[in-house]
PDB file of C-alpha atoms in Angstrom:
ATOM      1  CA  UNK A   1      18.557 129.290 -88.674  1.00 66.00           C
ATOM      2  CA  UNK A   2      21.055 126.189 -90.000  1.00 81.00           C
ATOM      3  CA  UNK A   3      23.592 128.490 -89.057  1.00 88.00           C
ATOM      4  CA  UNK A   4      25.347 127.115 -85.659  1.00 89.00           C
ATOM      5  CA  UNK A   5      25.656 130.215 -83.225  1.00 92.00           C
ATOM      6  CA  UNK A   6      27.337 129.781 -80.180  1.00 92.00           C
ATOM      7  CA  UNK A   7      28.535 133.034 -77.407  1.00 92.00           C
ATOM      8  CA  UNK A   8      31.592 132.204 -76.472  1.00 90.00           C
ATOM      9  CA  UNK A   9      33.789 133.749 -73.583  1.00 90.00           C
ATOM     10  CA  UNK A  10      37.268 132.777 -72.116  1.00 88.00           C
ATOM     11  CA  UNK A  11      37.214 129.959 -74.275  1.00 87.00           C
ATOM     12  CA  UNK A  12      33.951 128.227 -73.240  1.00 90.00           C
ATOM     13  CA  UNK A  13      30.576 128.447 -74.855  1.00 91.00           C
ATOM     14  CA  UNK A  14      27.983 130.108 -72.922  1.00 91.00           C
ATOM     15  CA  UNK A  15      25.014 130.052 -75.071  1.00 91.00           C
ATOM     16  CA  UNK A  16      24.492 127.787 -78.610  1.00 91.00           C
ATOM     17  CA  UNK A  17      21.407 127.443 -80.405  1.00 91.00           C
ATOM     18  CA  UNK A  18      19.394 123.823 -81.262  1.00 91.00           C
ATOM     19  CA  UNK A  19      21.442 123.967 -84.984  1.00 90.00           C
ATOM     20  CA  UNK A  20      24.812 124.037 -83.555  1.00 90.00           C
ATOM     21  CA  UNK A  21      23.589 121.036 -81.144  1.00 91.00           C
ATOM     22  CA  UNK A  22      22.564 119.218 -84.534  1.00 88.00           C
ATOM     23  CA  UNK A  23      25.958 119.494 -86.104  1.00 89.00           C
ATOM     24  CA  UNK A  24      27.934 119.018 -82.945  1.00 89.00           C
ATOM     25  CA  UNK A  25      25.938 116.106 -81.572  1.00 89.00           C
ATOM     26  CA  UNK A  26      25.316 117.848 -78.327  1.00 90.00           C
ATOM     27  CA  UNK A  27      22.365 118.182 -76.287  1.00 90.00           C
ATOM     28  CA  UNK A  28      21.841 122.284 -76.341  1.00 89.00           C
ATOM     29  CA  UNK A  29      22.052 122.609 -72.511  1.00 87.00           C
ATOM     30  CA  UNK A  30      25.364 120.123 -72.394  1.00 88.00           C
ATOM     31  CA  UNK A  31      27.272 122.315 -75.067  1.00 87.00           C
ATOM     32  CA  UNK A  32      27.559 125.364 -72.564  1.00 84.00           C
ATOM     33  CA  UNK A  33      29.461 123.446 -70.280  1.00 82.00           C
ATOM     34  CA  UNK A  34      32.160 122.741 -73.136  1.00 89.00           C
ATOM     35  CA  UNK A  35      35.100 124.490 -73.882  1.00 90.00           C
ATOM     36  CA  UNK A  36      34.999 125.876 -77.699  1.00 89.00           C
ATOM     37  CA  UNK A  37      38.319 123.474 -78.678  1.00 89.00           C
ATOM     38  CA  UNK A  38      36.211 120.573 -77.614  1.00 89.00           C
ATOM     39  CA  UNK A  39      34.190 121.102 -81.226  1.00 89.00           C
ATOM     40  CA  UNK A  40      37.503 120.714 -82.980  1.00 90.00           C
ATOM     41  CA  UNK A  41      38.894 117.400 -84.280  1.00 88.00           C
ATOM     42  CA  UNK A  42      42.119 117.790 -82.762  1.00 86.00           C
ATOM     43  CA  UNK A  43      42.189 120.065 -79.290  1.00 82.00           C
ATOM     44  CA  UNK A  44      45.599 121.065 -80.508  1.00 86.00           C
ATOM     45  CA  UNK A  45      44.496 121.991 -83.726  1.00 86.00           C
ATOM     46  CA  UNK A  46      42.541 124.945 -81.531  1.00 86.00           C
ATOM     47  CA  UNK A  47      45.355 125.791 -79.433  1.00 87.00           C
ATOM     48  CA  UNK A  48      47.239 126.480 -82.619  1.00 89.00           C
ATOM     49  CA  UNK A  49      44.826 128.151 -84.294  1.00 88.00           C
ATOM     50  CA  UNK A  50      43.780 130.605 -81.656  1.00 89.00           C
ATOM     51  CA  UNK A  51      46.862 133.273 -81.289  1.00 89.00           C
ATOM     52  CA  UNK A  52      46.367 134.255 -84.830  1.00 90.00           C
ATOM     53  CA  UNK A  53      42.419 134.571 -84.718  1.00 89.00           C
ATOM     54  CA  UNK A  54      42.781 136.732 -81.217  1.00 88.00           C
ATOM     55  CA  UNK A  55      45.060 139.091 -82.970  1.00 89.00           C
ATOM     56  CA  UNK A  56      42.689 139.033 -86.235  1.00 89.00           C
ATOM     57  CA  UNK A  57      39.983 139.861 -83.442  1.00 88.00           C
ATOM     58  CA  UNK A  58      41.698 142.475 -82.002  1.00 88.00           C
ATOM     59  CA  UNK A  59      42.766 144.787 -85.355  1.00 87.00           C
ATOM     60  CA  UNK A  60      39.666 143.589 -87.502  1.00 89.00           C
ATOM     61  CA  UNK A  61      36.936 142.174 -84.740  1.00 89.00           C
ATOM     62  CA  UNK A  62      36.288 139.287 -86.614  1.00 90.00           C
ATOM     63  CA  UNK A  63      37.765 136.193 -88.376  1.00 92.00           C
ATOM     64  CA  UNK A  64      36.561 133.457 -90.484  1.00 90.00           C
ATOM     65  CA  UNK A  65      38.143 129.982 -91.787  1.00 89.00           C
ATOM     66  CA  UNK A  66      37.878 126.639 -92.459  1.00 88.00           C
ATOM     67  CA  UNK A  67      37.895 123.554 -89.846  1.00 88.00           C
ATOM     68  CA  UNK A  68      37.238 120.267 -89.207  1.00 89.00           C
ATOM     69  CA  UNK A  69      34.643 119.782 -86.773  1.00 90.00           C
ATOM     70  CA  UNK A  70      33.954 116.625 -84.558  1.00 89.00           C
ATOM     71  CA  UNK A  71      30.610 115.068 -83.957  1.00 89.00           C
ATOM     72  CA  UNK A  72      30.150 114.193 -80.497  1.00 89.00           C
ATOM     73  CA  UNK A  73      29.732 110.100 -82.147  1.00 87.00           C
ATOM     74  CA  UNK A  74      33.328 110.912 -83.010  1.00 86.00           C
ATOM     75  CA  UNK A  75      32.691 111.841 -87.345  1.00 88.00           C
ATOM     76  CA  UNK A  76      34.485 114.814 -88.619  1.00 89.00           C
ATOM     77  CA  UNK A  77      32.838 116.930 -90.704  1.00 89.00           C
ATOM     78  CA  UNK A  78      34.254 120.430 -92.227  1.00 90.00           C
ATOM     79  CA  UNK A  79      32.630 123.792 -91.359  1.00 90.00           C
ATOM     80  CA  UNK A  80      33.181 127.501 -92.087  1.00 89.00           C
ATOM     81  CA  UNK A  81      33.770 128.946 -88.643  1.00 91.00           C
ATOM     82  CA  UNK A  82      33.244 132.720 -87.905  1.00 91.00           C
ATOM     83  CA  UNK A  83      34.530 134.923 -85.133  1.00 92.00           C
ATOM     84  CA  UNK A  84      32.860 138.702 -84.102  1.00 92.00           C
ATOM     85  CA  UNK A  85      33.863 140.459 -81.429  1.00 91.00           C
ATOM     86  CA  UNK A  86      30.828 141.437 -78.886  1.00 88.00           C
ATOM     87  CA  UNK A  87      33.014 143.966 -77.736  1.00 83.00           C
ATOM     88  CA  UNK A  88      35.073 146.021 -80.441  1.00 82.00           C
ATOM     89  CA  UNK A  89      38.989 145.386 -79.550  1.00 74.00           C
ATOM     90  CA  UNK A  90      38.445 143.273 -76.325  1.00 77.00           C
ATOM     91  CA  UNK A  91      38.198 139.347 -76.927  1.00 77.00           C
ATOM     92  CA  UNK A  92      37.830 139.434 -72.743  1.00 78.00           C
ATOM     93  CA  UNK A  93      34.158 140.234 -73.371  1.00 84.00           C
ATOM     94  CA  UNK A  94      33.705 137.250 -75.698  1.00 88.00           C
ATOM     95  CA  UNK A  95      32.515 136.886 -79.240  1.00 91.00           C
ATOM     96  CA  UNK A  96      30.016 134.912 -80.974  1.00 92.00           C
ATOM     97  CA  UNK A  97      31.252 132.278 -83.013  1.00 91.00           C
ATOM     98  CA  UNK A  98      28.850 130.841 -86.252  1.00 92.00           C
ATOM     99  CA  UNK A  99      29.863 127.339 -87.804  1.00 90.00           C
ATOM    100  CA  UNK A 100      27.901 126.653 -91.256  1.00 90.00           C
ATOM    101  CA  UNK A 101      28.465 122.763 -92.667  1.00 89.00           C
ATOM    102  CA  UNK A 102      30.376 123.335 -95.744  1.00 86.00           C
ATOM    103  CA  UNK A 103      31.472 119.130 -96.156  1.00 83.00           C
ATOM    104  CA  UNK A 104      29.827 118.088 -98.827  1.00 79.00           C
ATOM    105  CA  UNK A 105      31.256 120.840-101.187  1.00 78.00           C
ATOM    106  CA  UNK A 106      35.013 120.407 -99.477  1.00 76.00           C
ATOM    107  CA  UNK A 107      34.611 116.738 -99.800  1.00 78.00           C
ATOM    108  CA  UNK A 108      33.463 117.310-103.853  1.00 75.00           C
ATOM    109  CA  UNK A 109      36.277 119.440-104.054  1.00 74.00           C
ATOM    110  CA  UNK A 110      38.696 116.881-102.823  1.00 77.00           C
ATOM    111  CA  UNK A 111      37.473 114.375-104.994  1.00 74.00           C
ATOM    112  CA  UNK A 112      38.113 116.543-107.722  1.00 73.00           C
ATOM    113  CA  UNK A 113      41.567 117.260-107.055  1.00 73.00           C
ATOM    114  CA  UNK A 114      42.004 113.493-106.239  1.00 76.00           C
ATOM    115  CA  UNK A 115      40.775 112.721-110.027  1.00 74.00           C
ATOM    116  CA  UNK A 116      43.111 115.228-111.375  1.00 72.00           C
ATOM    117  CA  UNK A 117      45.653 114.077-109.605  1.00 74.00           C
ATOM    118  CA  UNK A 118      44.721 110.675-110.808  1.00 77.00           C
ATOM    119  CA  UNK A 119      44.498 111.958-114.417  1.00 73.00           C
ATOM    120  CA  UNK A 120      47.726 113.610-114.695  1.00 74.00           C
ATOM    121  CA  UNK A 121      49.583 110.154-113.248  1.00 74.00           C
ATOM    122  CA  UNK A 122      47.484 108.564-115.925  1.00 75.00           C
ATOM    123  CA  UNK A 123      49.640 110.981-118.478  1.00 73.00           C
ATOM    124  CA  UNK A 124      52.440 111.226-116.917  1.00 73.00           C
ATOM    125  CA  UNK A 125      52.531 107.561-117.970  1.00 71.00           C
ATOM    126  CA  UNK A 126      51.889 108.228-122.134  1.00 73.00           C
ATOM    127  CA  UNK A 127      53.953 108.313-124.730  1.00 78.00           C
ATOM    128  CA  UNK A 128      52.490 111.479-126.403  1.00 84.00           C
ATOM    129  CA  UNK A 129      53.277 114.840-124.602  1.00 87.00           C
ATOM    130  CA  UNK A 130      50.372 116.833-122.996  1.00 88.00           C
ATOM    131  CA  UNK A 131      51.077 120.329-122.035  1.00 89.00           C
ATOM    132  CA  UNK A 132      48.181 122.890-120.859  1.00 88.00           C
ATOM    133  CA  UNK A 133      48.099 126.430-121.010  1.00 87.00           C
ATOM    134  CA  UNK A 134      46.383 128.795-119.582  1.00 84.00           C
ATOM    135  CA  UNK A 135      45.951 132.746-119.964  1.00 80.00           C
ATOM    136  CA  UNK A 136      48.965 133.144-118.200  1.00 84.00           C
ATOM    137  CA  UNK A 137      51.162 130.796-119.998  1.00 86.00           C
ATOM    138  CA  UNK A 138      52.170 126.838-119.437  1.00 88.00           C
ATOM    139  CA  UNK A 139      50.976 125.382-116.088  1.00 88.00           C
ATOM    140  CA  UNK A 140      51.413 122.047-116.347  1.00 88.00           C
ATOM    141  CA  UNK A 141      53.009 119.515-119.022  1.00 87.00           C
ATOM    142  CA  UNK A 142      53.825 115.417-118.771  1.00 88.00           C
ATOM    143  CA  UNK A 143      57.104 113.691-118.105  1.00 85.00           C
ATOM    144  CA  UNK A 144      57.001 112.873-122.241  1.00 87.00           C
ATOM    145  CA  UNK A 145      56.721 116.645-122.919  1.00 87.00           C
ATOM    146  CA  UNK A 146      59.333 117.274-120.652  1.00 89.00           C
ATOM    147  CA  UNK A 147      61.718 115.004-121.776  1.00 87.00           C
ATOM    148  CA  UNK A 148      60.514 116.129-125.551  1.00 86.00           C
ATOM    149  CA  UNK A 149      61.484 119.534-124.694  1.00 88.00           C
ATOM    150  CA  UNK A 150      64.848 119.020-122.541  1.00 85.00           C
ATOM    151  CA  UNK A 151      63.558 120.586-119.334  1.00 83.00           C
ATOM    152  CA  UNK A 152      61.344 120.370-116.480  1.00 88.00           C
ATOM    153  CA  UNK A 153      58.228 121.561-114.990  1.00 85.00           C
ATOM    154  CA  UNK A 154      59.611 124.891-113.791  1.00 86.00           C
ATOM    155  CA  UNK A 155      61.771 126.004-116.807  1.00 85.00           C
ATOM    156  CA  UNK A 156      57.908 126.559-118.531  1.00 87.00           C
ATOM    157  CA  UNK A 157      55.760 127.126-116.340  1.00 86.00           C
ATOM    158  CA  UNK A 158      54.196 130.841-117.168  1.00 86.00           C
ATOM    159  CA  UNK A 159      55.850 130.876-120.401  1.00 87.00           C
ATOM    160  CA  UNK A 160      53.870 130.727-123.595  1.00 87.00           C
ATOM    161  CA  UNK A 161      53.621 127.765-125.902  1.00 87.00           C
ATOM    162  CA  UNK A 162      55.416 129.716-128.314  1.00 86.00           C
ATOM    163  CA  UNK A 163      58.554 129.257-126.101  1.00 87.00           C
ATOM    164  CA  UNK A 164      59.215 125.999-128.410  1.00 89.00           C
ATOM    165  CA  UNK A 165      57.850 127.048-131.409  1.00 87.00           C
ATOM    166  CA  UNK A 166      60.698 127.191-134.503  1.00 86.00           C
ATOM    167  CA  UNK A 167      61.051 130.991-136.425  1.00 86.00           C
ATOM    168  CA  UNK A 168      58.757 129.357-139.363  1.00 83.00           C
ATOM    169  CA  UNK A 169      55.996 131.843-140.121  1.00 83.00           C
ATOM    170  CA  UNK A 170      52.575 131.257-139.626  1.00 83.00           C
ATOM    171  CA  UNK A 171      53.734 128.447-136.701  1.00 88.00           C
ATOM    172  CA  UNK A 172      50.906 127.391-135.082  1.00 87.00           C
ATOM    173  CA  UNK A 173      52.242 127.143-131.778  1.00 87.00           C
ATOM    174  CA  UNK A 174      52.524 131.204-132.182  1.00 86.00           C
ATOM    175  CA  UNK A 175      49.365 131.832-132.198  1.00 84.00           C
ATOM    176  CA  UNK A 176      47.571 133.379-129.044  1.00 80.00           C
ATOM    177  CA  UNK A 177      44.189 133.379-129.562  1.00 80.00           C
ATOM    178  CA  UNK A 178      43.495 129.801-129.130  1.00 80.00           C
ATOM    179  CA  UNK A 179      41.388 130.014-125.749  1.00 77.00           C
ATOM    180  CA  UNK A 180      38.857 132.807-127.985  1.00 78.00           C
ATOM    181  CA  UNK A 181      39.354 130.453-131.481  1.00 79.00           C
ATOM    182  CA  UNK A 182      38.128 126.410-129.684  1.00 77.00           C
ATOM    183  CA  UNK A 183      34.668 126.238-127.837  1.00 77.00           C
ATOM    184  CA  UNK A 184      34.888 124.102-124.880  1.00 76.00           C
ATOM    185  CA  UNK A 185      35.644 120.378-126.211  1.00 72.00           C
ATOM    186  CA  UNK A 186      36.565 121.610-129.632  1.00 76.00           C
ATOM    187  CA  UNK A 187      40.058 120.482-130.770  1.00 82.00           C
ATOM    188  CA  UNK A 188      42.180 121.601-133.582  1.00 83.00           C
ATOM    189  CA  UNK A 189      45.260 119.047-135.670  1.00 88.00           C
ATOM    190  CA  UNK A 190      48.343 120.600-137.197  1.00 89.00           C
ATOM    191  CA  UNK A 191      51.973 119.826-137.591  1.00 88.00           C
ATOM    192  CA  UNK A 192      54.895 121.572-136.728  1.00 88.00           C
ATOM    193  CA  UNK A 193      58.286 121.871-136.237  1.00 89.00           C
ATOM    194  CA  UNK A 194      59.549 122.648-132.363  1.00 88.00           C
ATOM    195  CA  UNK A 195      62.885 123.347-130.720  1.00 88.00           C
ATOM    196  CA  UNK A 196      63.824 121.656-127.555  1.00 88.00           C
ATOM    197  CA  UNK A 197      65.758 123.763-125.027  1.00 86.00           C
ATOM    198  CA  UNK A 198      69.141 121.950-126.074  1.00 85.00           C
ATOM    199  CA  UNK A 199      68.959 123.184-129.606  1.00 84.00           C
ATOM    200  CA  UNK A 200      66.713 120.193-130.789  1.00 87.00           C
ATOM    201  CA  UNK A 201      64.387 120.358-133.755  1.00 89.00           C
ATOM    202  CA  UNK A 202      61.781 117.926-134.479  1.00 89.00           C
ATOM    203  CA  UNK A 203      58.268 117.602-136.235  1.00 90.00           C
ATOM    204  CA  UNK A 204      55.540 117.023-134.476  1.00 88.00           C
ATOM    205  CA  UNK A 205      51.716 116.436-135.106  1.00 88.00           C
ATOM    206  CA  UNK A 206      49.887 118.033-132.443  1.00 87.00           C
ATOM    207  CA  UNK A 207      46.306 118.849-131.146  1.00 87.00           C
ATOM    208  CA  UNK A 208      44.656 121.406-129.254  1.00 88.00           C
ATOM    209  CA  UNK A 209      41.612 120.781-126.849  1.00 86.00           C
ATOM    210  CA  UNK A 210      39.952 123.974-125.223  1.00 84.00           C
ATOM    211  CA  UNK A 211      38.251 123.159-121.871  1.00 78.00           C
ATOM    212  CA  UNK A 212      37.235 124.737-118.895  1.00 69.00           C
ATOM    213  CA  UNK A 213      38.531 123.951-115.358  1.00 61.00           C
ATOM    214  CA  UNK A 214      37.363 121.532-112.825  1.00 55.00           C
ATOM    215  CA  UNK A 215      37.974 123.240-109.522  1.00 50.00           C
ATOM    216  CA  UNK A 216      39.144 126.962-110.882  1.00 51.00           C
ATOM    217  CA  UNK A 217      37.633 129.889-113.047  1.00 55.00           C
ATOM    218  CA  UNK A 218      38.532 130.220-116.021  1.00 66.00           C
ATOM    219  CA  UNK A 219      39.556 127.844-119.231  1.00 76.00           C
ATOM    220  CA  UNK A 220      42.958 126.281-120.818  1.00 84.00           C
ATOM    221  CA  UNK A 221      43.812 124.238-123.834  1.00 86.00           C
ATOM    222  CA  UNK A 222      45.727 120.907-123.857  1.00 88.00           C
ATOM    223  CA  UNK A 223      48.288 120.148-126.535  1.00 89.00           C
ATOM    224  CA  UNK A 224      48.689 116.991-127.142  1.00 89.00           C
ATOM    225  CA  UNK A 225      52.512 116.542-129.225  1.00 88.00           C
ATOM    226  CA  UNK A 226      53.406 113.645-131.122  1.00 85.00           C
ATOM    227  CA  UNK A 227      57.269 113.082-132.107  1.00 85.00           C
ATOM    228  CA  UNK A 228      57.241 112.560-136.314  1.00 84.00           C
TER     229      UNK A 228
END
């Protein structure tokens, strides 16, 4: 198995197999002399960690989470760690404890939250305001649609795009079926008026991009607003 198995009682392993030796950088027979925390890459992280997962042991008789492991050459790596009880409702008996590499898809995943968060700096710095919604309503917007609309972050977010849109009828902004209307990539132009939160009125030219998300299910549309 690439699964790492290890029995482990009173805090120190007892038994692991050859694939947790691989991913620890142990020699099999060496890692059941070692105390469990010694796989974590901070000792302290462990000591922290382990009232919750004994009570989680005791009521459910298992637990399972994330951690950063350290190779015995000193590189930390993340793994999934599991915890089952041997012995239902007594962590004195021990429990076996199964550690699966999961890195290379936390490290992807941190890369793409670094690039968003790259991104949005990128249009936080524009002149043209960006907003994106989502099925539940606005979850993010620029500092130039902010400033456009007289509020901040939080005095939107969940609301819909609507929120802004002027009484005229047929207002695009009003419209709610733009995630079913745009394929992914598609974008629609039209010009409005909207009303800031301080009474405001302006025209804008806008356009709507549908796209689905990086790191999350599901798929929003950016507006991008343009003061006329």
């Amino acid at each position: 198995s690439e699964v790492g198995i290890a029995s482990v009682r009173d805090g120190r392993i007892q038994r692991a197999n050859d694939a947790l030796a691989q991913l620890a950088g142990w020699p099999t027979p060496e890692l059941a002399s070692l105390t469990l925390s010694t796989l974590y890459a901070d000792p302290a992280d462990y000591a922290r960690r382990w009232p919750h997962q004994e009570r989680e042991l005791r009521v459910q008789g298992r637990w399972s989470g994330e951690m950063q492991l350290r190779h015995r050459d000193g590189q930390l790596l993340w793994v999934q760690l599991g915890l089952r009880l041997v012995s239902q409702g007594d962590p004195s008996v021990g429990f076996i404890a199964s550690v699966v590499n999961v890195d290379a898809r936390h490290r992807a995943e941190l890369a793409v939250t670094l690039q968003a968060e790259r991104t949005r700096a990128i249009l936080d710095s524009v002149l043209v305001g960006i907003v994106t919604v989502g099925a539940h309503g606005i979850e993010w917007m620029n500092r130039s649609a902010r400033r456009m609309f007289a509020g901040e972050l939080n005095d939107f977010a969940g609301e819909p795009i609507a929120t802004v849109a002027t009484e005229s009828p047929g207002h695009p902004l009003r419209r709610t079926d733009w995630l079913e209307r745009l394929a992914d990539g598609q974008a629609e132009t039209f010009e409005c008026r909207v009303k800031a939160r301080d009474g405001r009125e302006f025209w804008v030219v806008g356009n709507a991009v549908a796209t689905a998300r990086e790191s999350t299910v599901g798929r929003q549309v950016t507006f991008a607003l343009l003061d006329i």
